[in-house]
Short mmCIF file of C-alpha atoms in Angstrom, two decimals:
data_model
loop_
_atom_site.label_atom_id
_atom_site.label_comp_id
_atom_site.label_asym_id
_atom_site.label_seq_id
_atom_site.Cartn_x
_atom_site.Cartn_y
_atom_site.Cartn_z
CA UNK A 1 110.15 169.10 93.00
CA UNK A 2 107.77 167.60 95.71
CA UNK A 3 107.41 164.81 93.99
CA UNK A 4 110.83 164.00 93.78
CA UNK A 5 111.55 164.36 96.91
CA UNK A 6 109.12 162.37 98.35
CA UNK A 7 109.91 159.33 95.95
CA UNK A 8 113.18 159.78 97.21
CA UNK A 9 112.11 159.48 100.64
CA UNK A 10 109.92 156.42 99.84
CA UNK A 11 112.64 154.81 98.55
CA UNK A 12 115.18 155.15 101.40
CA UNK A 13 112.50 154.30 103.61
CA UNK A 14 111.63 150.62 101.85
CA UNK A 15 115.34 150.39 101.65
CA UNK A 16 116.56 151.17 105.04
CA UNK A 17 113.23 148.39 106.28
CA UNK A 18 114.99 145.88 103.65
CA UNK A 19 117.91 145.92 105.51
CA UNK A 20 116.68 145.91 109.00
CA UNK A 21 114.57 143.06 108.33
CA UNK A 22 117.30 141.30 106.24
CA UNK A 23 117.62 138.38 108.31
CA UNK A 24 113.91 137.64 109.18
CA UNK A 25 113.37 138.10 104.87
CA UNK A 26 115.73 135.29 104.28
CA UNK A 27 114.53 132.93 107.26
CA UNK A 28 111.13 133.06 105.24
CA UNK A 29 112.21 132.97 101.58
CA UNK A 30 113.38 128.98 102.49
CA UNK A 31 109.62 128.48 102.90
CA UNK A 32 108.18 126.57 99.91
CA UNK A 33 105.81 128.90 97.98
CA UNK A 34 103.80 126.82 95.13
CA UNK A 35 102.08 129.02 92.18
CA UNK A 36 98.67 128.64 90.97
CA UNK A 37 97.71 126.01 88.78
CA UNK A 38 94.99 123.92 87.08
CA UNK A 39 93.39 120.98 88.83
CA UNK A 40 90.95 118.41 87.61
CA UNK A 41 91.05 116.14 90.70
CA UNK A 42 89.31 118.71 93.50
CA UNK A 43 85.68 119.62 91.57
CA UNK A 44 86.40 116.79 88.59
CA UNK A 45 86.82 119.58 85.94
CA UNK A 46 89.58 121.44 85.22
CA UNK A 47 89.91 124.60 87.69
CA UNK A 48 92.66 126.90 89.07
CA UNK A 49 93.91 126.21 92.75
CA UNK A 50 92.95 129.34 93.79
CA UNK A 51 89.53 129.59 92.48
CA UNK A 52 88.95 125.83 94.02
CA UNK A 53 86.88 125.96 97.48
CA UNK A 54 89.03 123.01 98.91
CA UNK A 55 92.85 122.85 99.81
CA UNK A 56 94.40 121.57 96.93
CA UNK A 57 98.10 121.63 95.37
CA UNK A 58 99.35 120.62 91.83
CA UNK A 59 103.38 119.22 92.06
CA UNK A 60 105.02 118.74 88.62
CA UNK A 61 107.21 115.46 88.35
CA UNK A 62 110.18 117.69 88.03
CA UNK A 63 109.12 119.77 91.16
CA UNK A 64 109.09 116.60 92.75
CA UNK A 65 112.45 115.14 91.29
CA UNK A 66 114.19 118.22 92.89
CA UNK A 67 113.58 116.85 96.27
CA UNK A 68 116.34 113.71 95.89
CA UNK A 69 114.01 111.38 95.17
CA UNK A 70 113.03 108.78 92.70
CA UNK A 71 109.83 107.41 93.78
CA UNK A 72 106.07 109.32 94.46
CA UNK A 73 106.04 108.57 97.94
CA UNK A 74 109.43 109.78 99.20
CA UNK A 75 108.24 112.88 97.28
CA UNK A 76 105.07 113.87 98.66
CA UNK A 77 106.81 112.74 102.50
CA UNK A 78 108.62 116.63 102.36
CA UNK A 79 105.30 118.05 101.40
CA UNK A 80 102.87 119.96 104.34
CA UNK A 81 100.58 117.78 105.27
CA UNK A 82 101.35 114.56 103.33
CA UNK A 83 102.50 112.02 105.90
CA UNK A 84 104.56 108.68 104.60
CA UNK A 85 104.93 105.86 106.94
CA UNK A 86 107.52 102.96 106.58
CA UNK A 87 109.65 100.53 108.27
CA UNK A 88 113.45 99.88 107.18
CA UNK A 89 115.68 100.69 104.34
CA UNK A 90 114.46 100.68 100.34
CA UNK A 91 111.07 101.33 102.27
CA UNK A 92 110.22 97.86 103.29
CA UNK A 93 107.55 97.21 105.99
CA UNK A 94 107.74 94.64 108.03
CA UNK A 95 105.80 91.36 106.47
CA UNK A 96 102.96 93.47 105.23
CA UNK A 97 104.72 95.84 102.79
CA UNK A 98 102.32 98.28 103.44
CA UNK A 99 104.19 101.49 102.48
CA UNK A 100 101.34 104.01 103.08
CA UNK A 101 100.77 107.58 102.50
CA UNK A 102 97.76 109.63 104.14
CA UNK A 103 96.59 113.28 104.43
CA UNK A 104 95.89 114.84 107.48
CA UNK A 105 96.95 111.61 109.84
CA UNK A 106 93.68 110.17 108.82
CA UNK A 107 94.33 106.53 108.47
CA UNK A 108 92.63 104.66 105.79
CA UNK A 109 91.40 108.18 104.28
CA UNK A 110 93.57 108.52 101.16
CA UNK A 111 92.34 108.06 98.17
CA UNK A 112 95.04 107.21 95.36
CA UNK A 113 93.66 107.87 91.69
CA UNK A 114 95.69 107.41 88.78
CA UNK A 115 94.69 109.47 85.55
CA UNK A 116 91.64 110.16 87.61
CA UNK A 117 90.45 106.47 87.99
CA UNK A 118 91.19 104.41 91.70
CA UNK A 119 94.19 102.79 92.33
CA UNK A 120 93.91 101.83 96.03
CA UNK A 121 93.45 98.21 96.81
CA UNK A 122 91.91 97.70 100.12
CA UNK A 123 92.61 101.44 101.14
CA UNK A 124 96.22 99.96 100.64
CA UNK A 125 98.26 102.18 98.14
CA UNK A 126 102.29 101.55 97.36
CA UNK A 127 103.18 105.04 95.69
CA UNK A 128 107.21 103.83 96.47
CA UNK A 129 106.25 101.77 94.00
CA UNK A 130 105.38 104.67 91.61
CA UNK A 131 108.56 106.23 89.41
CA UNK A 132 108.70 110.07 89.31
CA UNK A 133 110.00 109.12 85.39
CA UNK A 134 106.54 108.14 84.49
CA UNK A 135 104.68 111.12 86.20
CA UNK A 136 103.64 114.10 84.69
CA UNK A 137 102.13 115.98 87.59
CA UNK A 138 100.76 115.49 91.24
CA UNK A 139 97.16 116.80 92.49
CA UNK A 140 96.64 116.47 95.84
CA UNK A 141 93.39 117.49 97.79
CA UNK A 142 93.40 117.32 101.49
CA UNK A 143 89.98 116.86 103.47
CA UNK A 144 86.74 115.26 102.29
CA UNK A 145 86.51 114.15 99.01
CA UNK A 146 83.62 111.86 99.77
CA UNK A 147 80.95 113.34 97.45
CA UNK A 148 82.98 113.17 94.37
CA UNK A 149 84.54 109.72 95.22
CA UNK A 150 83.34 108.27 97.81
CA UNK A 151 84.06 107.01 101.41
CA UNK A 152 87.94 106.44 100.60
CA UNK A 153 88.63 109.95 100.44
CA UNK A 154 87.56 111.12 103.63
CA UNK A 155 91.08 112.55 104.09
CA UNK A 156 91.48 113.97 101.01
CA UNK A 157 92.80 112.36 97.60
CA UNK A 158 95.89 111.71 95.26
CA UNK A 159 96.00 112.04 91.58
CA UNK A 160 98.92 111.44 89.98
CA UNK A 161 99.12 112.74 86.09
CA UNK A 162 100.79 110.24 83.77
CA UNK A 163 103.29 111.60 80.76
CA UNK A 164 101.90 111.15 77.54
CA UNK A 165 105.17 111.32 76.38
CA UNK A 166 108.75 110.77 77.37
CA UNK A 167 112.30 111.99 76.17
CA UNK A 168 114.77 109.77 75.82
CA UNK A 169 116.87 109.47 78.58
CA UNK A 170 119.38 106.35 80.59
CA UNK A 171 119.99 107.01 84.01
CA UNK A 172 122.64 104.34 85.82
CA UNK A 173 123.69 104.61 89.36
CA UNK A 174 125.43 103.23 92.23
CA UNK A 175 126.19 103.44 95.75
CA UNK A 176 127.22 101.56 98.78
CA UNK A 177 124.83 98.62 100.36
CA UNK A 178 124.20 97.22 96.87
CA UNK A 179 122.36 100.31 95.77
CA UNK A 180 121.90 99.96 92.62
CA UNK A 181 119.57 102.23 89.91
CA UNK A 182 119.04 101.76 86.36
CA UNK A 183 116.48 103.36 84.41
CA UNK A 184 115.20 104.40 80.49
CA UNK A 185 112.95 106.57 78.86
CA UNK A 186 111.95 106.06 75.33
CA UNK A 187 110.12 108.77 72.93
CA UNK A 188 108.62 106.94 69.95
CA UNK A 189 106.09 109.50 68.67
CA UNK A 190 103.15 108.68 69.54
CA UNK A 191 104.11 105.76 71.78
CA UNK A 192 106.09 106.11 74.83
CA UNK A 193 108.10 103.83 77.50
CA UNK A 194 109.73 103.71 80.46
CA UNK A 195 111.03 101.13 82.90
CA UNK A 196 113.94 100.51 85.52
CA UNK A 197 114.75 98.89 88.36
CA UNK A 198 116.12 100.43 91.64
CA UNK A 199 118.18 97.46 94.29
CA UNK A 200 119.17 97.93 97.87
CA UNK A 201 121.58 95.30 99.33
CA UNK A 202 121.32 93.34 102.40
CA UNK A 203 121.88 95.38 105.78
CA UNK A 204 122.23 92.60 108.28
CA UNK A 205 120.70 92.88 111.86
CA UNK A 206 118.47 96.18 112.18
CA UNK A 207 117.35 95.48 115.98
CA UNK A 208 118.60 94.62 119.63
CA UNK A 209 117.39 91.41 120.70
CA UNK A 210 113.93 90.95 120.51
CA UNK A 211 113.91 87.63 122.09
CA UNK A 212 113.94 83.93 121.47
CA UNK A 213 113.41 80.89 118.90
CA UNK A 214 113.14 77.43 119.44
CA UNK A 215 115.69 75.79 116.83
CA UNK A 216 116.47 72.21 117.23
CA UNK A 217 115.02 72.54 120.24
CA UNK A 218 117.54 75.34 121.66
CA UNK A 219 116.13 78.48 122.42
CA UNK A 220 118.20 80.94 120.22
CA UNK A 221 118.57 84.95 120.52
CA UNK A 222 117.07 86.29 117.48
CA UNK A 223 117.39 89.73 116.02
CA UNK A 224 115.29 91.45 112.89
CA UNK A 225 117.75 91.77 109.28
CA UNK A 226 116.19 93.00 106.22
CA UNK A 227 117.68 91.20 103.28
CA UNK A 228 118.06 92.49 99.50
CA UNK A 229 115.31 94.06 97.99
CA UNK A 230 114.02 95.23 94.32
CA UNK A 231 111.57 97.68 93.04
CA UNK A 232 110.65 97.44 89.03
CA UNK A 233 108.46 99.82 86.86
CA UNK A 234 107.92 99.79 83.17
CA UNK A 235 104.95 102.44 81.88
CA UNK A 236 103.90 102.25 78.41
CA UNK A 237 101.93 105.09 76.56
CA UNK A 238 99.93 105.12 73.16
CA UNK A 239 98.00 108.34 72.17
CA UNK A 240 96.09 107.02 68.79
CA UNK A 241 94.95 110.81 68.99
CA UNK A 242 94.50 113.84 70.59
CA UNK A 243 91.00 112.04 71.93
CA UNK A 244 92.25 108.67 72.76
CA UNK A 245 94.80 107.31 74.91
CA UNK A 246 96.03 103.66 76.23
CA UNK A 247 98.29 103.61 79.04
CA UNK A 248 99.96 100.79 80.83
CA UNK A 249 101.69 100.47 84.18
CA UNK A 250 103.21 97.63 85.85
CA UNK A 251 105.03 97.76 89.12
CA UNK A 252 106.95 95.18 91.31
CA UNK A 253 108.31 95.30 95.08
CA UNK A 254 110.26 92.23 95.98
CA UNK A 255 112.43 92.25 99.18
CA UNK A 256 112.97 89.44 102.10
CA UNK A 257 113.39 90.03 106.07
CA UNK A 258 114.91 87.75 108.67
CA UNK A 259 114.83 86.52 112.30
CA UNK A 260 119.15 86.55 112.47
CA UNK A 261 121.32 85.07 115.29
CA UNK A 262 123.68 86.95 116.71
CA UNK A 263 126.42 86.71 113.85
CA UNK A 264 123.62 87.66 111.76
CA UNK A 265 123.15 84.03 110.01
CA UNK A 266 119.22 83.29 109.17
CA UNK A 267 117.23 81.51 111.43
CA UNK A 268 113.79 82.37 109.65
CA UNK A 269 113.08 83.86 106.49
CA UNK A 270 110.12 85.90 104.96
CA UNK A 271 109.97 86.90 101.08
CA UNK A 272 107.41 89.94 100.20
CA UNK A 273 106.50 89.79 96.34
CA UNK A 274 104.17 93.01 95.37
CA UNK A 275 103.32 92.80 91.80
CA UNK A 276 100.77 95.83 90.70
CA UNK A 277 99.22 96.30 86.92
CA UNK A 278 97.16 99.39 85.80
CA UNK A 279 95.85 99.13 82.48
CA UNK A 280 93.03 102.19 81.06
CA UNK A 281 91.77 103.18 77.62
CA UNK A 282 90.89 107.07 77.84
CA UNK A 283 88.85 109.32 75.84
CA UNK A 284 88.62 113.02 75.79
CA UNK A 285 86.98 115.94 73.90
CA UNK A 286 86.45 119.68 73.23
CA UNK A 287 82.79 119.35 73.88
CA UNK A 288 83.54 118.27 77.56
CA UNK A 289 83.08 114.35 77.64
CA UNK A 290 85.29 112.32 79.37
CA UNK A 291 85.35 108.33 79.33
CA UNK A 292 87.84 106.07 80.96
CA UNK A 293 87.66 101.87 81.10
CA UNK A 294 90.08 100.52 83.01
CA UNK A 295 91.74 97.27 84.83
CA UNK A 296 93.34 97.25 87.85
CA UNK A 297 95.57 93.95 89.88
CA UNK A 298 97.76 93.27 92.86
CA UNK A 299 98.97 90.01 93.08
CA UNK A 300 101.32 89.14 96.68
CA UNK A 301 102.96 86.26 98.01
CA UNK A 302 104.17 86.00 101.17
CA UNK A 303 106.29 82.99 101.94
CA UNK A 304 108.40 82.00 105.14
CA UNK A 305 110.55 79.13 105.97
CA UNK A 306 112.73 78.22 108.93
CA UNK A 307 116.48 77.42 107.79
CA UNK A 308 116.59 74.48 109.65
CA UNK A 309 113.45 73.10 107.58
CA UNK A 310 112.65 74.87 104.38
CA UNK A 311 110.66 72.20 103.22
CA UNK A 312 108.13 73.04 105.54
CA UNK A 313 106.94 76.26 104.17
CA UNK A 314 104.16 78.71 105.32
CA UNK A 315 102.76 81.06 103.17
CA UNK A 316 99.82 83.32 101.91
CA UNK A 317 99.18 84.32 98.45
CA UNK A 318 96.30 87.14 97.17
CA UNK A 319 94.72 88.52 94.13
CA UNK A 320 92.85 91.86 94.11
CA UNK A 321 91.37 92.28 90.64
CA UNK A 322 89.34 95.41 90.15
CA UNK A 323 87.28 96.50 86.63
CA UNK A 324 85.68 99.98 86.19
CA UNK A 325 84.08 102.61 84.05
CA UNK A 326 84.45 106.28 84.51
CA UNK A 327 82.24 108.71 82.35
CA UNK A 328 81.25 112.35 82.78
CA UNK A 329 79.80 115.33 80.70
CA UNK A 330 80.92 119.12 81.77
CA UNK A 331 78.65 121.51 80.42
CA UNK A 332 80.08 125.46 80.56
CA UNK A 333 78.31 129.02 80.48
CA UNK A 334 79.56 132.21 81.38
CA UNK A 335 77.49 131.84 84.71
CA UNK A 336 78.07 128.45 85.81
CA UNK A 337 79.58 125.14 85.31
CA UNK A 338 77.86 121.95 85.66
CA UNK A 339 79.16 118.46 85.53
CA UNK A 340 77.09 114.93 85.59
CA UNK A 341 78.86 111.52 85.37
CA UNK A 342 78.54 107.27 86.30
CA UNK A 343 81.18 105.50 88.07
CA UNK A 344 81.12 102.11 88.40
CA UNK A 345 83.34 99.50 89.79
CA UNK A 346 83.96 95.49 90.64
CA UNK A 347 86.15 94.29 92.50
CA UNK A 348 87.13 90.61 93.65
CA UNK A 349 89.77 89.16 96.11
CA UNK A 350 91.06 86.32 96.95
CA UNK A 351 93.64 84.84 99.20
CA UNK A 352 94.74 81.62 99.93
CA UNK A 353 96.71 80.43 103.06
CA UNK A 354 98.70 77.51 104.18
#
């Protein structure tokens, strides 16, 4: 009889608190609250989050396709601590096209890693380049990752998980501006593919007057337009087996800006052209080894004109090539884990002005 009656007390007690607190309960529940999961990118070895001595988070692609958004970047911008800096619509920067995500504010501090192997170029990474179609999951580690990978991950690091396979889907959209969105995924057994293209239209003037041009000798009132712009991915998969894997990526950003007059007609025009290729062979065992060879390139060109004289063009054109080798052994005992690897990397760049 005691007992009952003090379970019956418990219970109007935790009830009665449930509804006193009612409000301040559902002002937290719209918190984001992320479950434990396995992470390779924190200790370089698979681990759970909450066993890992660092800050780290794993996003699916589909947690990340619930946010609205299509691309990495404007994905990980709604996420704590991820911080996502652009400059105008369809996420075009101003002449540099420098789209760039960091942890913790650091500047230059992010490493990007793709399947575990680096994918910045000059600290420079363009994940709005990066379809959530082709991504598997997202493991993020914020603060120093320097030991593991060197002095470009002093603010923490970015590994995005490729799929090894796709369903087929078609995905066709449009809106106003010229937005435009077409993608595919193809399943084809042990092959996969995906590509797309995603279009924004021209939005005319985007600033008050930011001063004056010379044109035909006339000083003319000029104002910043951004013009149409394109982003293209196409991801190709092959898994020969459940040890070895070829994967292909190719990326393109292509959009123009403009000094416009008043009525919005061109005086000067700048094209951005952002063409990015991954390329890796990966192999993977039981027994804990784990080999990747891969290829990395950015090619830009940056091209301007004035309307009056487009003959006389001015322009600057760069290639980033980068080749490396990623290898590592984990040995495993009931006591302790160890793990001993070789990175190595080249890189070359050129670039060319006029």
């Amino acid at each position: 009889m005691k007992k009952f009656e003090l379970g019956r007390l418990m219970c109007t007690v935790i009830l009665g608190t449930s509804f006193l607190t009612g409000s301040a309960y559902a002002e937290e529940n719209l918190s984001e609250f992320v479950l434990d999961g396995i992470n390779v990118t924190a200790l370089g070895y698979e681990k759970s989050n909450l066993d890992t001595p660092v800050d780290t988070v794993v996003y699916t692609g589909e947690q990340l396709k619930e946010t609205g958004a299509g691309d990495v970047a404007n994905a990980l911008k709604y996420k704590g601590g991820v911080y996502f800096t652009n400059m105008g619509p369809h996420d075009q920067n101003w002449i540099t096209g420098s789209s760039q995500i960091n942890l913790r504010g650091i500047d230059g501090g992010t490493l990007v890693l793709i399947n575990g192997v680096p994918a910045s170029f000059n600290n420079v990474n363009h994940l709005d380049m990066l379809n959530l179609d082709e991504v598997e999951r997202v493991e993020i580690v914020k603060g120093g990752g320097a030991v593991l990978y060197g002095s470009e991950a002093l603010g923490g690091v970015v590994n995005i998980i490729t799929k090894d396979q796709m369903k087929n889907s078609l995905r066709v959209a449009a809106g106003n501006k010229g937005q435009r969105d077409y993608a595919a995924t193809i399943g084809m057994g042990k092959a996969s593919l995906a590509l797309g293209r995603n279009e924004f239209g021209s939005t005319g003037n985007m600033t008050e007057r930011l001063g004056t041009r010379k044109i035909n000798g006339t000083d003319v009132p000029y104002y910043i337009g951004f013009g149409d712009s394109k982003k293209d991915h196409l991801a190709f998969n092959y898994k020969f087996d459940d040890r070895f894997k070829f994967s292909y990526m190719f990326n393109k950003k292509k959009y123009t800006t403009n000094y416009n007059d008043v009525n919005e007609n061109i005086l000067q025009h700048f094209m951005y052209d952002d063409r990015e290729y991954f390329a890796q062979i990966a192999y993977n065992d039981e027994n804990g080894w784990d080999a990747k060879i891969y290829y990395n390139q950015r090619r830009i060109e940056n091209p301007d004109y004035y309307v009056v004289n487009p003959t006389n063009v001015e322009w600057e054109k760069s290639d980033h090539k980068q080749y490396g080798l990623d290898t590592k052994k984990v040995w495993r005992s009931d006591k302790a884990t160890g793990l001993i690897g070789i990175s190595a990397k080249r890189e070359t760049y050129k670039n060319d002005n006029q």
